[in-house]
XYZ file of C-alpha atoms in Angstrom:
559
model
C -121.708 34.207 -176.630
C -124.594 31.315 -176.389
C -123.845 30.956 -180.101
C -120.401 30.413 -179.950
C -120.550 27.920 -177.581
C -123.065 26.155 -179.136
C -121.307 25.910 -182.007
C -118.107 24.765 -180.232
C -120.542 22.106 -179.160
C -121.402 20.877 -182.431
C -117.985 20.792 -182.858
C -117.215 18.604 -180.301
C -120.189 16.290 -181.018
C -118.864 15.717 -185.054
C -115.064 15.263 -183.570
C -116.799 12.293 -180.833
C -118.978 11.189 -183.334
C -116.167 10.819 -185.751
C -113.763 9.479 -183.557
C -115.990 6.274 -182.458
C -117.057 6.273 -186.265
C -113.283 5.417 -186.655
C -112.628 3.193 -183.608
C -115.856 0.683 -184.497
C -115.237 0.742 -187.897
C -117.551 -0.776 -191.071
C -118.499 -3.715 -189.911
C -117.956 -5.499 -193.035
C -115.078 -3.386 -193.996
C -114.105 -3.904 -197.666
C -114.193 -7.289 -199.066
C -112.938 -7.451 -202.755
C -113.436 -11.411 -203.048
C -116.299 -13.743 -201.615
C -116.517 -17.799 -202.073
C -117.361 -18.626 -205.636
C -118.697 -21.916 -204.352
C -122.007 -19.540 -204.333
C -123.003 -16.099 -204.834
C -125.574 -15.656 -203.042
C -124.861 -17.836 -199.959
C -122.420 -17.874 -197.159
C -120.010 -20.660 -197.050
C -118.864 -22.261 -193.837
C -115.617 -20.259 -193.592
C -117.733 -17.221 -194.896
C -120.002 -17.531 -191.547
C -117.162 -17.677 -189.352
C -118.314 -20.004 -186.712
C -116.614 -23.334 -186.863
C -118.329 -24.244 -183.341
C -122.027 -24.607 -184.500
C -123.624 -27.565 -185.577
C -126.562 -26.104 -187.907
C -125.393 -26.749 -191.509
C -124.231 -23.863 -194.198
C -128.193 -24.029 -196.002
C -130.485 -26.679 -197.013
C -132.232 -27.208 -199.986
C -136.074 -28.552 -200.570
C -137.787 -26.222 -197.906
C -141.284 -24.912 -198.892
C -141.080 -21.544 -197.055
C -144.170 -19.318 -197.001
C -144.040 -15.454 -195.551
C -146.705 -14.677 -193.106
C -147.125 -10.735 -193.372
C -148.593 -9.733 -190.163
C -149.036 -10.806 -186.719
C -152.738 -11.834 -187.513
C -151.888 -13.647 -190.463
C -148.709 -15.604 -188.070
C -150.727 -16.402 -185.347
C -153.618 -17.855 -186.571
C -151.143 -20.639 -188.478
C -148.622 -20.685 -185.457
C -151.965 -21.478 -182.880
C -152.717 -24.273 -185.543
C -149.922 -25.775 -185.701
C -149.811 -26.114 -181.567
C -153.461 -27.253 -181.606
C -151.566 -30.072 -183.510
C -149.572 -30.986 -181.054
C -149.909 -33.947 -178.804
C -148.151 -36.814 -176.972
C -144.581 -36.968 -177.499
C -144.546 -33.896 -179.856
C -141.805 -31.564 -179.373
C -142.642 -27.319 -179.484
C -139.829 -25.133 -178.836
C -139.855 -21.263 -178.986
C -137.809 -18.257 -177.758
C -139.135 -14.897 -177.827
C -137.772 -11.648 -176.792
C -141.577 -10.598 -175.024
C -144.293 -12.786 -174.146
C -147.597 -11.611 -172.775
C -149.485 -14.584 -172.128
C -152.792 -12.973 -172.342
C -151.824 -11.583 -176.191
C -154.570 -13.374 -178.268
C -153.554 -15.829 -181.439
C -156.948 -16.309 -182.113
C -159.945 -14.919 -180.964
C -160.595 -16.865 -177.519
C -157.240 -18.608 -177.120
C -154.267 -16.774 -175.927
C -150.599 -17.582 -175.869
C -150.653 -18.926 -172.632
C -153.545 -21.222 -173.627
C -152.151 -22.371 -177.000
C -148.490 -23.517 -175.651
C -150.282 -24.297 -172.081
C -152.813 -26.901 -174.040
C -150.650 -28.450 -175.937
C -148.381 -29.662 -172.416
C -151.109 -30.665 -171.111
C -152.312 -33.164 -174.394
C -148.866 -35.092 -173.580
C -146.167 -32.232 -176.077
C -142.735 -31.518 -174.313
C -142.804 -27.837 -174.235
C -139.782 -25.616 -173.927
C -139.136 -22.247 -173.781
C -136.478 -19.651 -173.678
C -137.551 -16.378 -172.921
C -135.203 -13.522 -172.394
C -134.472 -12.784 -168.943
C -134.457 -8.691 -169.873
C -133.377 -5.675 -167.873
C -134.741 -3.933 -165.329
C -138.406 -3.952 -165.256
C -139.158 -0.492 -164.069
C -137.654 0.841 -167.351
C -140.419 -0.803 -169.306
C -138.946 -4.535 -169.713
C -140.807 -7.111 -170.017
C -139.063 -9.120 -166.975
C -142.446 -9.687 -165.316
C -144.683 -10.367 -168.306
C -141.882 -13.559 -169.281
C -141.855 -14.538 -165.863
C -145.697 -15.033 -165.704
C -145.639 -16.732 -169.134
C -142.853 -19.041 -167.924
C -144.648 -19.924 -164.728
C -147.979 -20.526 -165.958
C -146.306 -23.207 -168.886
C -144.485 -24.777 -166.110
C -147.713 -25.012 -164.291
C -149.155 -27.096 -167.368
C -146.176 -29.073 -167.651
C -143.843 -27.220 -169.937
C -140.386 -25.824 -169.071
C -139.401 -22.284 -169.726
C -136.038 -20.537 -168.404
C -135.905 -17.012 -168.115
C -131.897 -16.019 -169.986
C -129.417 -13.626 -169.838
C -126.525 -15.159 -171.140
C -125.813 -12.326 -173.118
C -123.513 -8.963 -172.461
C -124.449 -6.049 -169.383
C -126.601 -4.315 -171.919
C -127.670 -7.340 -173.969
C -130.839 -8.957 -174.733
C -131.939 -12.867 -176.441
C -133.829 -11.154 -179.550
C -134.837 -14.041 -181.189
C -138.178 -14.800 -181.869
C -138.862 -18.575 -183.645
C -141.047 -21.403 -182.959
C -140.451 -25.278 -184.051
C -143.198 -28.065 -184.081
C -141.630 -31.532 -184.429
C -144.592 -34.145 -184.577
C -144.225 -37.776 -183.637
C -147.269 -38.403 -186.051
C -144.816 -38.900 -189.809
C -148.033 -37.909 -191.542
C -147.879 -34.740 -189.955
C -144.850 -31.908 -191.617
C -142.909 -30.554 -188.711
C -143.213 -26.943 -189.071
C -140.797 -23.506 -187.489
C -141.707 -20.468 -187.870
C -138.591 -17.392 -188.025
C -139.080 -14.018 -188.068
C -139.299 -10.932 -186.302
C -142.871 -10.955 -184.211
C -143.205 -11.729 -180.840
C -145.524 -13.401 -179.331
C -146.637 -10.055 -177.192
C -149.346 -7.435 -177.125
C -150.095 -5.025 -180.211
C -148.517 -7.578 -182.309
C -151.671 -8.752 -183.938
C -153.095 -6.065 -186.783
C -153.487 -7.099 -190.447
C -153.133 -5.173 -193.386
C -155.827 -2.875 -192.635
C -153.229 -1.316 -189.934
C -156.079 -0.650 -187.442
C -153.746 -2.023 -184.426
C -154.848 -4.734 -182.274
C -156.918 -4.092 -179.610
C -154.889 -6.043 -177.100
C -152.501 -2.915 -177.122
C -149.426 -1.656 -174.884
C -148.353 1.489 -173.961
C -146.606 3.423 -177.069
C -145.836 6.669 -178.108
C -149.309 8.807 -178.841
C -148.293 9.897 -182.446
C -149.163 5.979 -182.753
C -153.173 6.385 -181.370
C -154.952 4.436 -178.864
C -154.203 0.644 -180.596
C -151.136 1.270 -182.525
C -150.871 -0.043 -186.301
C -148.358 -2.625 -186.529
C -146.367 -3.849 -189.575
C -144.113 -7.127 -189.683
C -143.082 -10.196 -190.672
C -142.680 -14.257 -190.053
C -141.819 -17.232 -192.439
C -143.310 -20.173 -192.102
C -141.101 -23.288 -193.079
C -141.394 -26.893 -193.524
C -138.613 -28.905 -195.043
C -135.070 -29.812 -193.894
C -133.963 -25.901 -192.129
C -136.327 -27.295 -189.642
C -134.146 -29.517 -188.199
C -131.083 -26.001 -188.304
C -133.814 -24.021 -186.604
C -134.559 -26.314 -183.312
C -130.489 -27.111 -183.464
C -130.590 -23.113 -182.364
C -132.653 -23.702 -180.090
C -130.842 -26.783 -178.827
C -127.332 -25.263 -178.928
C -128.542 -22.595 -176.656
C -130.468 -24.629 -174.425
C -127.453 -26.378 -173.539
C -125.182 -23.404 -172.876
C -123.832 -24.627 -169.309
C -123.353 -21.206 -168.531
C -125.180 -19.475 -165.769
C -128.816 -18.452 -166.623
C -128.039 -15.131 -165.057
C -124.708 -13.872 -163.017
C -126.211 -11.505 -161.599
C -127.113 -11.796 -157.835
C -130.323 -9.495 -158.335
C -131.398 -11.797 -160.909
C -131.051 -14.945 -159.566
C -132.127 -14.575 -155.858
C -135.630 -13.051 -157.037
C -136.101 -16.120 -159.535
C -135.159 -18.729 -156.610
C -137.420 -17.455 -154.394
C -140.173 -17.440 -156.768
C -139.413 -20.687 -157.545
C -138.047 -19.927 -161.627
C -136.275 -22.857 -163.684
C -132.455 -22.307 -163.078
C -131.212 -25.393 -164.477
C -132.670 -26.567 -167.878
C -133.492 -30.107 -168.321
C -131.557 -32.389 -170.883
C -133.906 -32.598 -174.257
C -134.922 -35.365 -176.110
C -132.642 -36.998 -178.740
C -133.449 -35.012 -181.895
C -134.734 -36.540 -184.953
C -134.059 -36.678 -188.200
C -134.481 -33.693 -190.468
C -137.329 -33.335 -192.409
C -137.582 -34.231 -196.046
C -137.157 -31.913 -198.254
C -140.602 -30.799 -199.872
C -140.083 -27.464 -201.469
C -137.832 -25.384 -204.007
C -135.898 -23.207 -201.604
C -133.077 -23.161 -199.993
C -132.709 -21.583 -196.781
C -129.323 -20.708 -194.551
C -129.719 -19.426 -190.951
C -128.263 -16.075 -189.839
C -127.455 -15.664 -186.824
C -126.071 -12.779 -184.285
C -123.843 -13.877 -181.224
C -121.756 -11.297 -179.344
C -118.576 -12.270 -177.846
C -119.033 -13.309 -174.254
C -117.235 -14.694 -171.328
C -117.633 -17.472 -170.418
C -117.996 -18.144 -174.249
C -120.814 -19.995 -175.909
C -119.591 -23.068 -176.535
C -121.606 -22.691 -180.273
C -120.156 -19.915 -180.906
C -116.318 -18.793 -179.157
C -116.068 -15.821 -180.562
C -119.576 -14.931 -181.277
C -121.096 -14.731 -184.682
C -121.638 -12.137 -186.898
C -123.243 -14.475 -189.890
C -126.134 -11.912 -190.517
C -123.847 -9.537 -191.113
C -121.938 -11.099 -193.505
C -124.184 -12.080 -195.422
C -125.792 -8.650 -196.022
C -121.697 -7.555 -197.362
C -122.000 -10.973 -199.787
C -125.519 -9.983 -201.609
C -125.382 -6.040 -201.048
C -121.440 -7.042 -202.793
C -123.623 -8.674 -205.916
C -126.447 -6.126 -206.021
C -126.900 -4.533 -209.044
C -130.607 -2.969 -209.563
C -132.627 -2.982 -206.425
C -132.439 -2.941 -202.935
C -135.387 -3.537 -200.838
C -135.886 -3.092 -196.896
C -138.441 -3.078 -194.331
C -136.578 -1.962 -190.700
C -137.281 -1.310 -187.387
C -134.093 0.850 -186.310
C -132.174 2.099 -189.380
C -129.879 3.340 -187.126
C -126.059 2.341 -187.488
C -123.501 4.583 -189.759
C -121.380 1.062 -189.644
C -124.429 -0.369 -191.636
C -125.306 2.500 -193.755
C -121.642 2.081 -194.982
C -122.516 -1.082 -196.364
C -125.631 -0.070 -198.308
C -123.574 3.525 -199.413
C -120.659 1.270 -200.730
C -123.218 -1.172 -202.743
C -124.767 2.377 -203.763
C -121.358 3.835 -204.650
C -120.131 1.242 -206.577
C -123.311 0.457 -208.735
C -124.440 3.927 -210.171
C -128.027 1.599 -211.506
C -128.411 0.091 -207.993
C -131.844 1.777 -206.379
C -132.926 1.481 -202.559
C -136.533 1.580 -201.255
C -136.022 1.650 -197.219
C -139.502 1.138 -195.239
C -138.767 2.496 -191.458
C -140.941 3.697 -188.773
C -142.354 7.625 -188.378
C -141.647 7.807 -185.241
C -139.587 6.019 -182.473
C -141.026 3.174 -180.392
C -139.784 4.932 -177.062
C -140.635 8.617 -175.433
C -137.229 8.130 -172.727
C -135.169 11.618 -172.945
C -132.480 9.725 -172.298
C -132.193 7.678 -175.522
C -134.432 9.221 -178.091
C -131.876 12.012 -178.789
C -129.275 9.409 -179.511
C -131.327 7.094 -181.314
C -132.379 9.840 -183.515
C -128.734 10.844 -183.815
C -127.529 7.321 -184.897
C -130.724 7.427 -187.674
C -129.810 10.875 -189.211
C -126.603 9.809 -189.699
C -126.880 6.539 -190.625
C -129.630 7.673 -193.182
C -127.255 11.085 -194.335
C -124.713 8.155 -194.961
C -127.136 6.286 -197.547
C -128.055 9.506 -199.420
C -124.891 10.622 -199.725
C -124.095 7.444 -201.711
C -127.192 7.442 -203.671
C -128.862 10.676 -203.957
C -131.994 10.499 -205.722
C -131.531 6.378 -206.336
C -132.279 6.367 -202.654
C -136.318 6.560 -201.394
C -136.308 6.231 -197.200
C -140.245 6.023 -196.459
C -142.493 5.560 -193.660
C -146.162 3.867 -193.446
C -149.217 5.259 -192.295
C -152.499 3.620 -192.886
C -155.521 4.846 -194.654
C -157.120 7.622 -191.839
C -153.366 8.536 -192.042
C -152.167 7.608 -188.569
C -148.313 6.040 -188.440
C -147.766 2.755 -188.619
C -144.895 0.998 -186.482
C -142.712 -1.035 -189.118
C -141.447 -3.795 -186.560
C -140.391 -5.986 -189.600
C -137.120 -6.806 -190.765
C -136.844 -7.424 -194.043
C -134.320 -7.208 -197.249
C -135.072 -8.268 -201.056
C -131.740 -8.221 -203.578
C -132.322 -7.734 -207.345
C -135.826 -9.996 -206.709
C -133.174 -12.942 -206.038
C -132.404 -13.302 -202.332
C -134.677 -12.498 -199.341
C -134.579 -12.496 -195.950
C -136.637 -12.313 -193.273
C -135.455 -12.322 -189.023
C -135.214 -10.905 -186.302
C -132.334 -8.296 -186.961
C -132.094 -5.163 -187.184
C -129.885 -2.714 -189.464
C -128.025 -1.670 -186.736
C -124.822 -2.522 -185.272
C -126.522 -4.114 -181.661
C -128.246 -6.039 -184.031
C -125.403 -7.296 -186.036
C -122.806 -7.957 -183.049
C -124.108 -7.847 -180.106
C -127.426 -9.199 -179.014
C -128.671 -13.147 -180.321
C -130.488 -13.001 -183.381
C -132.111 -15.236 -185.920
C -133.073 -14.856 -190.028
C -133.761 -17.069 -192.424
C -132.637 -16.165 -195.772
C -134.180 -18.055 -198.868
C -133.272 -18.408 -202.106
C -135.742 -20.014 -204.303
C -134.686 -22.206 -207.332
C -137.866 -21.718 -209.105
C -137.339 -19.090 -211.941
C -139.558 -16.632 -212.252
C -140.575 -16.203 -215.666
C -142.364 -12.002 -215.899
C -139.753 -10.075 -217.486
C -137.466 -8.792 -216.589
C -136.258 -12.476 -216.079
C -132.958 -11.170 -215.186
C -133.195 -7.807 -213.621
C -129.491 -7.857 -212.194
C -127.966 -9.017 -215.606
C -125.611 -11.683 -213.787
C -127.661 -15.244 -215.023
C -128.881 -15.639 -211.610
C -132.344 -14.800 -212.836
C -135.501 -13.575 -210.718
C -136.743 -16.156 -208.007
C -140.358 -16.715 -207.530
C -139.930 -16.583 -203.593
C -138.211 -13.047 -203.805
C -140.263 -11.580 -206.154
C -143.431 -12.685 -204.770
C -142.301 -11.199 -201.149
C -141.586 -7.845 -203.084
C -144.789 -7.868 -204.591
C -146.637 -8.558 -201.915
C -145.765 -5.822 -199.787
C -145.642 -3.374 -202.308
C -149.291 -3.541 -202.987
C -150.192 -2.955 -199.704
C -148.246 -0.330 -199.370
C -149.659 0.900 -202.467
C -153.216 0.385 -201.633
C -153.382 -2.294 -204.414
C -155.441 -5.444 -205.032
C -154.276 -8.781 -204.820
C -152.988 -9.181 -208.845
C -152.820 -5.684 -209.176
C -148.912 -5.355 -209.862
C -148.328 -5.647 -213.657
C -146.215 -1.911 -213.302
C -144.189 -3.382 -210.517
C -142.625 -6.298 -211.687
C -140.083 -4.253 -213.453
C -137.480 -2.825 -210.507
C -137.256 0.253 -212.041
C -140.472 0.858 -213.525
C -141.406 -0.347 -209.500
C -138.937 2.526 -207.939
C -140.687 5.019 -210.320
C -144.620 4.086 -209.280
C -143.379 4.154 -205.732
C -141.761 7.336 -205.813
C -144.982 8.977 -207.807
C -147.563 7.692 -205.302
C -145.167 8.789 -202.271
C -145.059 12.198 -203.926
C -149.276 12.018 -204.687
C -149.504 11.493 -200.796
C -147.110 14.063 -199.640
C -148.562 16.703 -201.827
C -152.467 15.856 -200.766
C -151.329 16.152 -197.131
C -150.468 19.675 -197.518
C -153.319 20.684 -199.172
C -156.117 17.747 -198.027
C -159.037 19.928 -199.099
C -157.570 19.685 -203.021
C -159.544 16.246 -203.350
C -159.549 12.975 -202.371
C -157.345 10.765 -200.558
C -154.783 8.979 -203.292
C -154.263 5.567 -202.756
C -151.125 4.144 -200.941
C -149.799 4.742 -197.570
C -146.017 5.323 -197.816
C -144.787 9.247 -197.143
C -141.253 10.205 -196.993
C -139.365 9.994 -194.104
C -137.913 13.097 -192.344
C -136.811 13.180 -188.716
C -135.761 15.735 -186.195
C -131.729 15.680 -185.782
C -131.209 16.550 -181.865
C -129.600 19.857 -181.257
C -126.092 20.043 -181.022
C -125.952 20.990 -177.404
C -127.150 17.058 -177.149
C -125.503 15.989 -179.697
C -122.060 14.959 -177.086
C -123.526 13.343 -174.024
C -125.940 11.556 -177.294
C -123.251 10.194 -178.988
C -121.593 8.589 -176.023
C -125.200 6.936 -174.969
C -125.706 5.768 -178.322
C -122.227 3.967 -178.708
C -122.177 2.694 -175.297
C -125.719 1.945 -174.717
C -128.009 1.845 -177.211
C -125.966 0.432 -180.276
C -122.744 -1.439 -178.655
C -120.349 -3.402 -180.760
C -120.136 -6.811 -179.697
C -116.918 -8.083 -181.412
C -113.822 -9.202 -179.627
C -111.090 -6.666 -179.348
C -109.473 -7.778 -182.037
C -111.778 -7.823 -184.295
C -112.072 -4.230 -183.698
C -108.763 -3.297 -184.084
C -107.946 -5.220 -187.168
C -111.368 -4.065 -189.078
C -112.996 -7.690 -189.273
C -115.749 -9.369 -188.212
């Protein structure tokens, strides 16, 4: 009798599951024709936002990634030691902890607090965020906002976003008065918050945060920044500046704004400076900013009916993609998204995928872990389906073989386009809460052969390749130069998949002999149980991985 039921449970959970599979929709849906103008980048009807001032890309940038909070903070607490009278620093962040250290001895708080004080108009937008008992980080923004203002900055707490919303972008921008001095932003997915700062030895920070214990005492931590200097400078602090000037209400909600009028919190931001001209260009890239704006009411004036640019983008190149596929993801999540990598797969019987995700969740809540795990088997059945064995889904752990978190978010195309933000593969990501990524395309060639791995003249880009390269020798417990069998994408897919295999196979038998090198394993989750698998899907449409889109959109399959 149990049995039955359960099974008439399961059931029920596949018919809901499917049923909001078919309401929501692919978010890309099928496109059979992008803009020629160019293949790799979105035109200005492509992005869909006619309301925005930032420009469709820029070329001339030098961008350089920063892999790993150490690596990011160190140059980010340079570049505000920089910064003086009349200077301009703007950031937004999702989490702040103003005690988090950039450097040793100087913490957030003192970095963006110092440079106020030498004469720099500081601003900050920090994300208002839900309730705080929950684990948000309401009070730890608050007390970074206050102690700024207290050095002469201005910060504004924001939730100018949907009920179960949040501000998830995370960029800084240095304009200097001095013309000797390169202005500088830095995009990307780390925050300027606890446990952010490990470097490629994954031994965590020691400024941790509570986390799950499969993670250990000081958590490893994987991600990534860019640093840029060049013209998108100017497109990343006219982000900043379009949402600064939102004359919407910081916060509708009466529990919100009562608490931050008695304690005195910024409700009204202050008009900003004229902006200056862009930078010069003094680099070989070209970068276009990808952005994520749900629909809201009232609407942002930047954006009417949202913006869905990142995701867009990801249909255009995944469209072109021909031999490999590359991604490092926090939530892997959405069957919407999987879609569009299992139609790329589908389509291209050469195209390979290498997907980097975390071990475990970030999260122990019963409440949402059985959904999010729900929306990740799915999402990653989805992808293998498509691709079978042209698909490797991994997970990192570091040399004494504890997980590492992969907070990054990160996608490589045939060693031609890259990208690097603050979005996830999900569909909250990709309609519903703000977002920021940079992607860069690089016009200098690179010249190691394959010189054209997607056989379509665009040709391998230094910038891409480089980025690929780069993480794959950590991962693989390589050297700096060490990478002559990875150049090749498939000849890269087949090392990977043999170490991954080495590593798997010495973990079941660790007495056999020593360690091999490299730290990816594959990945394998837990699916919930169907009895969860109803009141699961529900919470993970509703709650944890809303659509954002107007009605319409919806309903006619567009985005």
């Amino acid at each position: 009798m149990v049995g039955t039921e359960l099974h008439r449970l399961g059931v029920l959970a596949r018919r809901v599951s499917s049923a909001f599979d078919r309401s929501s929709l692919a978010l890309t849906g099928r496109r059979e024709h992008f803009d020629p103008g160019h293949p790799w980048l979105l035109s200005g009807e492509e992005r869909g936002n006619s309301d925005t001032r930032i420009r469709q890309w820029t070329d001339g940038n030098d961008v350089t990634p920063l892999i790993h909070g150490k690596v990011y903070f160190a140059a980010l607490a340079d570049a505000l030691h920089r910064a003086g009278p009349n200077d301009l620093v703007l950031f937004t962040d999702w989490r702040g902890d103003p005690d988090q250290q950039l450097v040793d001895g100087v913490t957030v708080a003192d970095a963006f607090a110092a440079a106020a004080r030498r004469g720099a108009i500081v601003k900050g937008m920090m994300w208002r965020s839900h309730i705080e008992t929950l684990g948000y980080p309401g009070r730890r923004n608050r007390k970074l906002a206050k102690i700024l203002e207290a050095a002469g900055g201005e910060v504004i707490l924001d939730q100018r976003v949907p009920v179960f919303g949040s501000h998830h972008q995370k960029f800084v921008v240095v304009r200097y008065a001095d013309p000797d001095t390169p202005d500088v932003a830095f995009v990307g997915g780390i925050d300027l918050a606890r446990a952010r700062r490990d470097d490629d030895d994954h031994f965590g920070d020691p400024m941790s945060r509570p986390f799950p214990p499969e993670y250990g005492e000081t958590p490893a931590w994987h991600d990534a920044q860019l640093q840029i200097h060049g013209p998108a400078v100017r497109d990343v602090e006219d982000v900043f500046r379009e949402r600064w000037e939102d004359p919407a209400a910081l916060s509708r909600l009466p529990w919100h704004a009562l608490p931050d009028i008695l304690r005195g919190v910024t409700r009204s931001p202050s008009e900003l400076p004229p902006p200056a001209a862009p930078p010069a260009p003094c680099g070989t890239c070209s970068v276009q900013l990808l952005r994520t704006y749900p629909r809201r009411r009232p609407a942002y004036p930047f954006a009417r009916d949202g913006e869905r640019s990142a995701a867009q983008a990801y249909a255009k190149v995944l469209h072109r993609a021909r031999s490999l596929v590359y991604v490092e993801d926090q939530y892997l999540w959405s069957v919407d998204v999987a879609r569009v990598f299992a139609e790329a797969l589908r389509r291209e019987p050469g195209l390979r995928l290498v997907a980097v995700v975390p071990k475990f969740l970030d999260e122990d809540s019963p409440i949402t872990i059985p959904s999010a795990l729900l929306g990740h088997s799915s999402a990653l059945e989805t992808i293998r389906d498509a691709g079978g064995d042209r698909v490797l889904v991994l997970d990192l752990e570091n040399d004494r073989g504890i997980p590492v978190y992969v907070h990054s978010k990160v996608c490589i195309v045939d060693d031609t386009w890259a990208a690097v933000g603050s979005d996830n593969f999900n569909r909250r990501s990709w309609t519903h809460d703000s977002e920021l990524t940079a992607a860069v395309l690089d016009t200098a060639r690179d010249t190691r052969a394959p010189v054209d791995p997607a056989g379509l003249g665009d040709g391998a880009r230094r910038f891409a390749r480089d980025l690929r390269l780069e993480l794959a020798r950590e991962h693989l417990g390589r050297k700096d130069g060490d990478d002559s069998d990875l150049v090749d994408l498939d000849e890269f897919f087949d090392v990977v998949r043999t170490s991954v295999d080495a590593l798997d196979r010495w973990h079941k038998a660790p007495s056999a002999g020593t360690r091999p090198a490299g730290r990816l394993r594959r990945h394998h989750i837990d699916v919930p149980p169907q009895w969860q698998q109803v009141a699961a899907s529900l919470v993970y449409r509703l709650i944890v991985d809303p659509d954002g889109r107007p009605i319409r959109m919806r309903l006619r399959r567009t985005y």
